[in-house]
Amino acid sequence: MSGETVVVTGAAGYVGTYVVKELLSRGYRVRATVREAGDRKKTAHLRAMANEEQLELHSADLEVAGSFEQAMAGARYVIHSASVVQLTAKDPQREIVDVAVTGTRNVIQTAIAAGSVKRIVMTSSISAVVSNDRDQRYIFSEGDWNDAATVKSDPYGVSKVESERTARRLVDGKGVEFVAICPGLVLGPVLCDAHLRTSPAVLYEVMSGKFPAIPNFFFQVVDVRDVAIAHVAAMEREKPSSRYVCTASAMGLRQMAEIARRTCPRAKISRWPMPSPAMYALAAFDKRLSFSFLERNLDSVPTFDNSRIKKELGLNFRPVEVSVGDTARSMEEGGFLA
Ligand code: NAP
């Protein structure tokens, strides 16, 4: 119901920003948590959305126990989107998994302790759903968990599985409802530099000429505006399911490059295809790539059943062509391209 208070963690991030925008457009009061609320540059895109009455900014760090207390006091809903979004790290257990799990524990325990929170919606991922040990024809859905992931092979997958399960365990029997939204690769207009850090980086690198040749990657894509709608719909629906796969459909990076070229003819986009075996060699040196990611996304991509979210939350996904074109245009118009 409009006017109620919603806490959004990771609010300055790519997904978090659009969740805040969607909530404000529906009349909610938002408490946005970021690590440094006083950092005017990092939060300018949020501050521009509403006045301080509708949108409060709070400093909170996933790794600091108790830091979400002030933001949660008296809130009705929590949308927990903050996490470490990277596939590899020097110490993946500590830098990716522990931050996500400890942070989720802090957020959920604080929400329960607040006493006013009715429901928590968490941004999980298809990385918590899809595992590399299934037949190529298998269709993944909400009942699947990525139990094949290990910290060595896929620390990001482990972080999403463990943090979602931790949240479920903590709310059990505490009278607080829980819903997880599991998006695919998120695309759509970027609003600031920091939004180039996660999924839009794929298109950014293609458009700024950083790929000398285009790998045969495929992704299950969803538009960031639809991801935001999904979170708010899960928050508002009277009796939601506890988990929703949130992907529109699959598209290859080469097709994305073609759309970006048509949308932004001046961008420096390679026309060369990168042979797939070369990607495995490259992954040994490129910190952003993991073998598990290549196994899942090179030459094909797993299939998902997204019927539950369409039926129960009324999602009417934008076509991926639109998401890719809008992402490309926002990078050019925002002056983000090198
Ligand atoms: P993002 O732009 O990097 O946003 C993540 C946010 O998490 C950042 O704003 C960051 O806060 C916050 N964060 C990171 N470490 C933190 C810490 N120690 N304490 C407090 N906040 C911390 O990434 P995103 O793409 O929007 O991802 C948001 C969520 O969606 C994540 O849970 C991610 O797993 C999930 N997801 C993303 C995709 C995708 O394709 N992008 C797909 C599926 C699921 P600061 O702003 O303060 O740095």
Coordinates of N, CA and C and ligand atoms in Angstrom, one line a residue, residues 9-17 33-36 42 60-64 68 80-85 99 122-127 156 159-160 181-187 194-195 197-200 222 224 227 231, ligand 1:
T9 N 18.3 -2.3 0.3 CA 19.8 -2.3 0.5 C 20.4 -2.3 -0.8
G10 N 21.7 -1.8 -0.9 CA 22.4 -1.7 -2.1 C 21.7 -0.8 -3.1
A11 N 21.1 0.3 -2.6 CA 20.2 1.1 -3.3 C 20.9 1.9 -4.4
A12 N 22.2 2.2 -4.3 CA 22.8 2.9 -5.4 C 23.3 2.0 -6.5
G13 N 23.2 0.7 -6.3 CA 23.6 -0.2 -7.3 C 22.6 -0.2 -8.5
Y14 N 23.0 -1.0 -9.5 CA 22.2 -1.0 -10.8 C 20.8 -1.5 -10.5
V15 N 20.6 -2.6 -9.9 CA 19.2 -3.1 -9.7 C 18.6 -2.3 -8.6
G16 N 19.3 -2.0 -7.5 CA 18.8 -1.2 -6.4 C 18.2 0.1 -6.8
T17 N 18.9 0.8 -7.7 CA 18.4 2.1 -8.2 C 17.0 2.0 -8.8
T33 N 19.7 2.2 1.6 CA 21.0 2.0 2.2 C 22.1 1.9 1.2
V34 N 23.2 2.7 1.5 CA 24.4 2.6 0.7 C 25.5 2.6 1.6
R35 N 26.7 2.3 1.2 CA 27.8 2.2 2.1 C 28.2 3.6 2.7
E36 N 28.2 4.6 1.8 CA 28.5 5.9 2.3 C 27.4 6.9 1.8
K42 N 28.4 9.5 -5.6 CA 27.9 8.1 -5.7 C 26.4 8.0 -5.5
A60 N 25.1 2.0 5.6 CA 25.1 0.6 6.2 C 26.0 -0.3 5.4
D61 N 26.7 -1.1 6.1 CA 27.7 -2.0 5.5 C 27.3 -3.4 5.8
L62 N 27.3 -4.3 4.8 CA 26.9 -5.7 5.0 C 27.8 -6.3 6.1
E63 N 29.1 -5.9 6.2 CA 30.0 -6.5 7.1 C 30.0 -5.9 8.5
V64 N 29.2 -4.9 8.7 CA 29.2 -4.3 10.1 C 27.8 -4.6 10.8
F68 N 22.4 -1.8 9.9 CA 21.1 -1.6 9.3 C 20.0 -1.2 10.2
H80 N 16.2 -6.6 -0.2 CA 17.6 -6.8 0.0 C 18.3 -7.1 -1.3
S81 N 19.0 -6.1 -1.8 CA 19.7 -6.3 -3.1 C 21.2 -6.2 -3.0
A82 N 21.7 -5.7 -1.9 CA 23.2 -5.5 -1.7 C 23.9 -6.8 -1.7
S83 N 25.0 -6.9 -2.5 CA 25.8 -8.1 -2.5 C 27.1 -7.9 -3.2
V84 N 28.0 -8.8 -3.1 CA 29.2 -8.6 -3.9 C 28.9 -9.3 -5.3
V85 N 29.0 -8.5 -6.3 CA 28.7 -9.0 -7.7 C 29.9 -9.2 -8.5
V99 N 31.1 -12.3 2.5 CA 30.5 -10.9 2.6 C 29.0 -11.1 2.3
M122 N 14.2 -10.6 -1.5 CA 15.7 -10.6 -1.7 C 16.0 -10.8 -3.2
T123 N 17.0 -10.1 -3.7 CA 17.5 -10.3 -5.0 C 18.5 -11.5 -5.0
S124 N 18.0 -12.7 -5.4 CA 18.9 -13.8 -5.6 C 19.4 -13.8 -7.0
S125 N 19.4 -14.9 -7.7 CA 20.0 -14.9 -9.1 C 19.7 -16.3 -9.7
I126 N 19.7 -16.3 -11.0 CA 19.6 -17.6 -11.6 C 20.9 -18.4 -11.3
S127 N 22.0 -17.7 -10.9 CA 23.2 -18.5 -10.4 C 22.9 -19.3 -9.2
Y156 N 30.6 -17.1 -6.9 CA 29.4 -16.2 -7.0 C 28.2 -17.1 -6.8
S159 N 27.8 -18.0 -3.3 CA 27.3 -16.9 -2.5 C 25.8 -16.7 -2.6
K160 N 25.3 -16.9 -3.8 CA 23.9 -16.7 -4.0 C 23.1 -17.8 -3.4
I181 N 13.8 -13.2 -5.7 CA 13.7 -13.0 -7.1 C 15.0 -13.4 -7.7
C182 N 15.0 -14.3 -8.8 CA 16.2 -14.8 -9.3 C 16.4 -14.3 -10.8
P183 N 17.0 -13.1 -11.0 CA 17.1 -12.6 -12.3 C 18.3 -13.3 -13.1
G184 N 18.1 -13.2 -14.4 CA 19.2 -13.6 -15.3 C 20.1 -12.4 -15.5
L185 N 20.8 -12.3 -16.6 CA 21.7 -11.2 -16.9 C 20.9 -9.9 -17.0
V186 N 21.1 -8.9 -16.2 CA 20.3 -7.7 -16.2 C 20.8 -6.7 -17.1
L187 N 20.0 -6.2 -18.0 CA 20.4 -5.1 -18.9 C 19.3 -4.0 -18.9
A194 N 28.8 3.9 -11.9 CA 28.8 2.6 -11.1 C 28.0 1.5 -11.7
H195 N 27.0 1.9 -12.5 CA 26.2 0.9 -13.1 C 26.9 0.1 -14.2
R197 N 29.6 -1.4 -13.6 CA 30.4 -2.3 -12.8 C 29.9 -3.8 -13.0
T198 N 28.6 -4.0 -13.1 CA 28.2 -5.4 -13.1 C 27.7 -5.8 -14.5
S199 N 26.5 -6.3 -14.7 CA 26.1 -6.9 -16.0 C 26.2 -6.0 -17.2
P200 N 26.0 -4.7 -17.1 CA 26.1 -3.9 -18.3 C 27.5 -3.8 -18.8
V222 N 17.3 -10.2 -18.8 CA 16.0 -9.6 -18.3 C 16.3 -8.1 -18.1
V224 N 16.3 -4.4 -16.5 CA 16.4 -3.9 -15.1 C 15.1 -3.3 -14.7
V227 N 13.0 -6.2 -13.7 CA 13.5 -6.8 -12.4 C 12.9 -5.9 -11.2
H231 N 10.3 -7.2 -8.2 CA 10.5 -7.0 -6.7 C 9.3 -6.4 -6.1
Ligands
NAP1 P1 25.8 -3.5 -8.1 O1 25.4 -2.4 -9.0 O2 27.2 -3.8 -7.8 O3 25.0 -3.3 -6.8 C1 25.3 -4.0 -5.6 C2 25.3 -3.1 -4.4 O4 25.7 -3.9 -3.3 C3 26.2 -1.9 -4.6 O5 25.4 -0.8 -4.7 C4 27.0 -2.0 -3.3 O6 26.9 -0.8 -2.5 C5 26.3 -3.0 -2.4 N1 27.4 -3.7 -1.7 C6 28.4 -4.4 -2.1 N2 29.2 -4.8 -1.0 C7 28.6 -4.2 0.1 C8 28.9 -4.2 1.5 N3 30.0 -4.8 2.0 N4 28.1 -3.5 2.3 C9 27.0 -2.8 1.8 N5 26.6 -2.8 0.5 C10 27.5 -3.5 -0.3 O7 25.2 -4.9 -8.6 P2 23.7 -5.2 -9.2 O8 24.0 -5.8 -10.6 O9 22.8 -4.1 -9.1 O10 23.3 -6.4 -8.3 C11 22.3 -6.2 -7.2 C12 21.8 -7.6 -6.8 O11 21.3 -8.3 -7.9 C13 22.9 -8.5 -6.2 O12 22.4 -9.2 -5.1 C14 23.2 -9.5 -7.4 O13 23.7 -10.7 -6.9 C15 21.8 -9.6 -8.0 N6 21.8 -10.0 -9.4 C16 22.4 -9.2 -10.4 C17 22.3 -9.6 -11.7 C18 22.9 -8.8 -12.8 O14 23.0 -9.3 -13.9 N7 23.3 -7.5 -12.6 C19 21.7 -10.8 -12.0 C20 21.2 -11.6 -11.0 C21 21.2 -11.2 -9.7 P3 27.7 0.6 -2.7 O15 26.8 1.3 -3.7 O16 27.6 1.2 -1.4 O17 29.0 0.2 -3.3

